[in-house]
Amino acid sequence: MGLVSPNPGTIFWMVIVFGIVLLILKKFAWRPILNALKERESSISNALMSAEKARKEVANLKADHEAIRLEAQREKEQILKEAREIKEKMIAEAREKAQSEAQKAVEQAREQIQLEKVAAINDIRKQVVILSVNIAEKVIRQKISPSAEQEKMIDLMLKDLTLN
């Protein structure tokens, strides 16, 4: 029963040895352990602050990235809008130019047709005059005898032809 019920002398020496060990630990081990714990706490605190700072920076970068992306999107839309407007303007100008050139070509063709019509009418008139003169000449030769009347008629026709 010696182990179950402690001896008061053993308890005394155990308390003294425990106190000495506690003093030695306090003198040599307690401060380094506390310092190590403080350093560990400080490094964890610094790491948490750095992580929070990094998180804020990432959030700011995301916001900046989104703003830049939206600005690029707006610029793209503006450029596309301007390109569409330029395209429409070029198409309208080309259409107007084509219509103008077609109108000029039609007008020139009308003028050319009118000139050719006038020339054809003049040519037909000349041919009618020549044919009329030839027919009249044949008719006159047959009806008029060679006399002064025939010469008078020829002179009259010659004067008439030179006047026209």
PDB file of C-alpha atoms in Angstrom:
ATOM      1  CA  MET A   1       0.000   0.000   0.000  1.00  0.00           C
ATOM      2  CA  GLY A   2       2.934   2.146  -0.124  1.00  0.00           C
ATOM      3  CA  LEU A   3       2.189   3.306  -3.579  1.00  0.00           C
ATOM      4  CA  VAL A   4      -1.444   4.078  -3.042  1.00  0.00           C
ATOM      5  CA  SER A   5      -1.000   6.128   0.083  1.00  0.00           C
ATOM      6  CA  PRO A   6       1.870   8.581  -0.243  1.00  0.00           C
ATOM      7  CA  ASN A   7       4.343   9.240   2.452  1.00  0.00           C
ATOM      8  CA  PRO A   8       4.344  12.836   3.800  1.00  0.00           C
ATOM      9  CA  GLY A   9       8.120  13.074   3.392  1.00  0.00           C
ATOM     10  CA  THR A  10       7.886  12.062  -0.239  1.00  0.00           C
ATOM     11  CA  ILE A  11       5.182  14.627  -0.830  1.00  0.00           C
ATOM     12  CA  PHE A  12       7.379  17.300   0.745  1.00  0.00           C
ATOM     13  CA  TRP A  13      10.337  16.472  -1.476  1.00  0.00           C
ATOM     14  CA  MET A  14       8.120  16.185  -4.536  1.00  0.00           C
ATOM     15  CA  VAL A  15       6.737  19.672  -3.883  1.00  0.00           C
ATOM     16  CA  ILE A  16      10.270  21.036  -3.436  1.00  0.00           C
ATOM     17  CA  VAL A  17      11.561  19.325  -6.591  1.00  0.00           C
ATOM     18  CA  PHE A  18       8.486  20.487  -8.468  1.00  0.00           C
ATOM     19  CA  GLY A  19       9.069  24.086  -7.279  1.00  0.00           C
ATOM     20  CA  ILE A  20      12.749  23.914  -8.320  1.00  0.00           C
ATOM     21  CA  VAL A  21      11.827  22.539 -11.750  1.00  0.00           C
ATOM     22  CA  LEU A  22       9.184  25.252 -12.028  1.00  0.00           C
ATOM     23  CA  LEU A  23      11.740  27.960 -11.147  1.00  0.00           C
ATOM     24  CA  ILE A  24      14.246  26.547 -13.645  1.00  0.00           C
ATOM     25  CA  LEU A  25      11.570  26.380 -16.336  1.00  0.00           C
ATOM     26  CA  LYS A  26      10.470  29.923 -15.494  1.00  0.00           C
ATOM     27  CA  LYS A  27      14.019  31.199 -15.645  1.00  0.00           C
ATOM     28  CA  PHE A  28      15.191  29.396 -18.785  1.00  0.00           C
ATOM     29  CA  ALA A  29      12.233  28.018 -20.764  1.00  0.00           C
ATOM     30  CA  TRP A  30       9.197  30.170 -20.009  1.00  0.00           C
ATOM     31  CA  ARG A  31      10.459  33.367 -21.676  1.00  0.00           C
ATOM     32  CA  PRO A  32      11.632  31.664 -24.887  1.00  0.00           C
ATOM     33  CA  ILE A  33       8.320  29.789 -25.096  1.00  0.00           C
ATOM     34  CA  LEU A  34       6.334  33.010 -24.506  1.00  0.00           C
ATOM     35  CA  ASN A  35       8.563  34.874 -26.977  1.00  0.00           C
ATOM     36  CA  ALA A  36       8.071  32.124 -29.546  1.00  0.00           C
ATOM     37  CA  LEU A  37       4.306  32.271 -28.980  1.00  0.00           C
ATOM     38  CA  LYS A  38       4.332  36.075 -29.322  1.00  0.00           C
ATOM     39  CA  GLU A  39       6.401  35.831 -32.505  1.00  0.00           C
ATOM     40  CA  ARG A  40       4.050  33.181 -33.852  1.00  0.00           C
ATOM     41  CA  GLU A  41       1.032  35.317 -32.956  1.00  0.00           C
ATOM     42  CA  SER A  42       2.675  38.355 -34.567  1.00  0.00           C
ATOM     43  CA  SER A  43       3.538  36.445 -37.760  1.00  0.00           C
ATOM     44  CA  ILE A  44      -0.016  35.042 -37.959  1.00  0.00           C
ATOM     45  CA  SER A  45      -1.414  38.546 -37.442  1.00  0.00           C
ATOM     46  CA  ASN A  46       0.911  39.936 -40.139  1.00  0.00           C
ATOM     47  CA  ALA A  47      -0.041  37.108 -42.487  1.00  0.00           C
ATOM     48  CA  LEU A  48      -3.742  37.810 -41.888  1.00  0.00           C
ATOM     49  CA  MET A  49      -3.211  41.528 -42.525  1.00  0.00           C
ATOM     50  CA  SER A  50      -1.221  40.740 -45.684  1.00  0.00           C
ATOM     51  CA  ALA A  51      -3.932  38.349 -46.839  1.00  0.00           C
ATOM     52  CA  GLU A  52      -6.610  40.994 -46.215  1.00  0.00           C
ATOM     53  CA  LYS A  53      -4.518  43.576 -48.051  1.00  0.00           C
ATOM     54  CA  ALA A  54      -3.996  41.149 -50.950  1.00  0.00           C
ATOM     55  CA  ARG A  55      -7.736  40.395 -51.003  1.00  0.00           C
ATOM     56  CA  LYS A  56      -8.512  44.114 -51.195  1.00  0.00           C
ATOM     57  CA  GLU A  57      -5.938  44.555 -53.967  1.00  0.00           C
ATOM     58  CA  VAL A  58      -7.449  41.641 -55.892  1.00  0.00           C
ATOM     59  CA  ALA A  59     -10.903  43.175 -55.460  1.00  0.00           C
ATOM     60  CA  ASN A  60      -9.567  46.533 -56.700  1.00  0.00           C
ATOM     61  CA  LEU A  61      -7.845  44.853 -59.641  1.00  0.00           C
ATOM     62  CA  LYS A  62     -11.057  43.009 -60.497  1.00  0.00           C
ATOM     63  CA  ALA A  63     -12.980  46.283 -60.369  1.00  0.00           C
ATOM     64  CA  ASP A  64     -10.328  47.976 -62.527  1.00  0.00           C
ATOM     65  CA  HIS A  65     -10.374  45.044 -64.940  1.00  0.00           C
ATOM     66  CA  GLU A  66     -14.167  45.219 -65.192  1.00  0.00           C
ATOM     67  CA  ALA A  67     -14.043  48.985 -65.760  1.00  0.00           C
ATOM     68  CA  ILE A  68     -11.399  48.555 -68.476  1.00  0.00           C
ATOM     69  CA  ARG A  69     -13.423  45.758 -70.074  1.00  0.00           C
ATOM     70  CA  LEU A  70     -16.580  47.881 -70.070  1.00  0.00           C
ATOM     71  CA  GLU A  71     -14.676  50.832 -71.535  1.00  0.00           C
ATOM     72  CA  ALA A  72     -13.228  48.584 -74.249  1.00  0.00           C
ATOM     73  CA  GLN A  73     -16.732  47.267 -74.951  1.00  0.00           C
ATOM     74  CA  ARG A  74     -18.049  50.828 -75.260  1.00  0.00           C
ATOM     75  CA  GLU A  75     -15.176  51.780 -77.568  1.00  0.00           C
ATOM     76  CA  LYS A  76     -15.792  48.676 -79.678  1.00  0.00           C
ATOM     77  CA  GLU A  77     -19.484  49.543 -79.982  1.00  0.00           C
ATOM     78  CA  GLN A  78     -18.615  53.134 -80.884  1.00  0.00           C
ATOM     79  CA  ILE A  79     -16.129  52.001 -83.549  1.00  0.00           C
ATOM     80  CA  LEU A  80     -18.656  49.550 -84.988  1.00  0.00           C
ATOM     81  CA  LYS A  81     -21.328  52.260 -85.014  1.00  0.00           C
ATOM     82  CA  GLU A  82     -18.995  54.662 -86.817  1.00  0.00           C
ATOM     83  CA  ALA A  83     -18.026  51.926 -89.288  1.00  0.00           C
ATOM     84  CA  ARG A  84     -21.709  51.218 -90.010  1.00  0.00           C
ATOM     85  CA  GLU A  85     -22.382  54.928 -90.503  1.00  0.00           C
ATOM     86  CA  ILE A  86     -19.404  55.250 -92.852  1.00  0.00           C
ATOM     87  CA  LYS A  87     -20.546  52.158 -94.762  1.00  0.00           C
ATOM     88  CA  GLU A  88     -24.084  53.536 -95.105  1.00  0.00           C
ATOM     89  CA  LYS A  89     -22.723  56.901 -96.193  1.00  0.00           C
ATOM     90  CA  MET A  90     -20.438  55.296 -98.787  1.00  0.00           C
ATOM     91  CA  ILE A  91     -23.306  53.160-100.109  1.00  0.00           C
ATOM     92  CA  ALA A  92     -25.584  56.209-100.331  1.00  0.00           C
ATOM     93  CA  GLU A  93     -22.885  58.232-102.098  1.00  0.00           C
ATOM     94  CA  ALA A  94     -22.193  55.397-104.529  1.00  0.00           C
ATOM     95  CA  ARG A  95     -25.928  55.006-105.168  1.00  0.00           C
ATOM     96  CA  GLU A  96     -26.312  58.753-105.791  1.00  0.00           C
ATOM     97  CA  LYS A  97     -23.265  58.788-108.053  1.00  0.00           C
ATOM     98  CA  ALA A  98     -24.556  55.791-110.014  1.00  0.00           C
ATOM     99  CA  GLN A  99     -27.983  57.407-110.380  1.00  0.00           C
ATOM    100  CA  SER A 100     -26.383  60.674-111.461  1.00  0.00           C
ATOM    101  CA  GLU A 101     -24.170  58.931-114.006  1.00  0.00           C
ATOM    102  CA  ALA A 102     -27.120  56.899-115.281  1.00  0.00           C
ATOM    103  CA  GLN A 103     -29.168  60.086-115.594  1.00  0.00           C
ATOM    104  CA  LYS A 104     -26.310  61.753-117.505  1.00  0.00           C
ATOM    105  CA  ALA A 105     -25.994  58.738-119.791  1.00  0.00           C
ATOM    106  CA  VAL A 106     -29.758  58.767-120.466  1.00  0.00           C
ATOM    107  CA  GLU A 107     -29.639  62.510-121.128  1.00  0.00           C
ATOM    108  CA  GLN A 108     -26.674  62.126-123.486  1.00  0.00           C
ATOM    109  CA  ALA A 109     -28.445  59.285-125.272  1.00  0.00           C
ATOM    110  CA  ARG A 110     -31.558  61.461-125.673  1.00  0.00           C
ATOM    111  CA  GLU A 111     -29.462  64.314-127.041  1.00  0.00           C
ATOM    112  CA  GLN A 112     -27.679  61.934-129.426  1.00  0.00           C
ATOM    113  CA  ILE A 113     -31.015  60.476-130.556  1.00  0.00           C
ATOM    114  CA  GLN A 114     -32.379  63.988-131.105  1.00  0.00           C
ATOM    115  CA  LEU A 115     -29.291  64.971-133.132  1.00  0.00           C
ATOM    116  CA  GLU A 116     -29.521  61.815-135.204  1.00  0.00           C
ATOM    117  CA  LYS A 117     -33.256  62.405-135.684  1.00  0.00           C
ATOM    118  CA  VAL A 118     -32.628  65.941-136.937  1.00  0.00           C
ATOM    119  CA  ALA A 119     -29.848  64.679-139.215  1.00  0.00           C
ATOM    120  CA  ALA A 120     -32.106  61.909-140.545  1.00  0.00           C
ATOM    121  CA  ILE A 121     -34.950  64.364-141.183  1.00  0.00           C
ATOM    122  CA  ASN A 122     -32.563  66.696-143.018  1.00  0.00           C
ATOM    123  CA  ASP A 123     -31.224  63.773-145.048  1.00  0.00           C
ATOM    124  CA  ILE A 124     -34.759  62.654-145.906  1.00  0.00           C
ATOM    125  CA  ARG A 125     -35.647  66.222-146.955  1.00  0.00           C
ATOM    126  CA  LYS A 126     -32.591  66.342-149.229  1.00  0.00           C
ATOM    127  CA  GLN A 127     -33.492  63.011-150.777  1.00  0.00           C
ATOM    128  CA  VAL A 128     -37.117  64.101-151.224  1.00  0.00           C
ATOM    129  CA  VAL A 129     -35.933  67.285-152.917  1.00  0.00           C
ATOM    130  CA  ILE A 130     -33.614  65.320-155.219  1.00  0.00           C
ATOM    131  CA  LEU A 131     -36.336  62.808-156.056  1.00  0.00           C
ATOM    132  CA  SER A 132     -38.873  65.591-156.579  1.00  0.00           C
ATOM    133  CA  VAL A 133     -36.496  67.403-158.887  1.00  0.00           C
ATOM    134  CA  ASN A 134     -35.791  64.221-160.845  1.00  0.00           C
ATOM    135  CA  ILE A 135     -39.496  63.406-161.160  1.00  0.00           C
ATOM    136  CA  ALA A 136     -40.313  66.987-162.077  1.00  0.00           C
ATOM    137  CA  GLU A 137     -37.510  66.976-164.602  1.00  0.00           C
ATOM    138  CA  LYS A 138     -38.833  63.836-166.266  1.00  0.00           C
ATOM    139  CA  VAL A 139     -42.406  65.138-166.271  1.00  0.00           C
ATOM    140  CA  ILE A 140     -41.343  68.482-167.653  1.00  0.00           C
ATOM    141  CA  ARG A 141     -39.242  66.909-170.408  1.00  0.00           C
ATOM    142  CA  GLN A 142     -42.172  64.940-171.555  1.00  0.00           C
ATOM    143  CA  LYS A 143     -44.729  67.770-171.467  1.00  0.00           C
ATOM    144  CA  ILE A 144     -42.760  70.818-172.423  1.00  0.00           C
ATOM    145  CA  SER A 145     -41.262  71.173-175.793  1.00  0.00           C
ATOM    146  CA  PRO A 146     -37.825  72.614-176.206  1.00  0.00           C
ATOM    147  CA  SER A 147     -38.611  76.227-176.112  1.00  0.00           C
ATOM    148  CA  ALA A 148     -38.323  79.351-174.106  1.00  0.00           C
ATOM    149  CA  GLU A 149     -40.878  78.061-171.613  1.00  0.00           C
ATOM    150  CA  GLN A 150     -38.654  75.120-170.762  1.00  0.00           C
ATOM    151  CA  GLU A 151     -35.666  77.342-170.204  1.00  0.00           C
ATOM    152  CA  LYS A 152     -37.739  79.652-168.061  1.00  0.00           C
ATOM    153  CA  MET A 153     -38.936  76.687-165.982  1.00  0.00           C
ATOM    154  CA  ILE A 154     -35.358  75.374-165.573  1.00  0.00           C
ATOM    155  CA  ASP A 155     -34.115  78.789-164.461  1.00  0.00           C
ATOM    156  CA  LEU A 156     -36.966  79.041-161.972  1.00  0.00           C
ATOM    157  CA  MET A 157     -36.175  75.583-160.546  1.00  0.00           C
ATOM    158  CA  LEU A 158     -32.470  76.370-160.298  1.00  0.00           C
ATOM    159  CA  LYS A 159     -33.211  79.591-158.411  1.00  0.00           C
ATOM    160  CA  ASP A 160     -35.593  77.656-156.151  1.00  0.00           C
ATOM    161  CA  LEU A 161     -32.956  74.993-155.434  1.00  0.00           C
ATOM    162  CA  THR A 162     -30.241  77.516-154.660  1.00  0.00           C
ATOM    163  CA  LEU A 163     -32.509  79.352-152.227  1.00  0.00           C
ATOM    164  CA  ASN A 164     -33.318  76.200-150.241  1.00  0.00           C
TER     165      ASN A 164
END
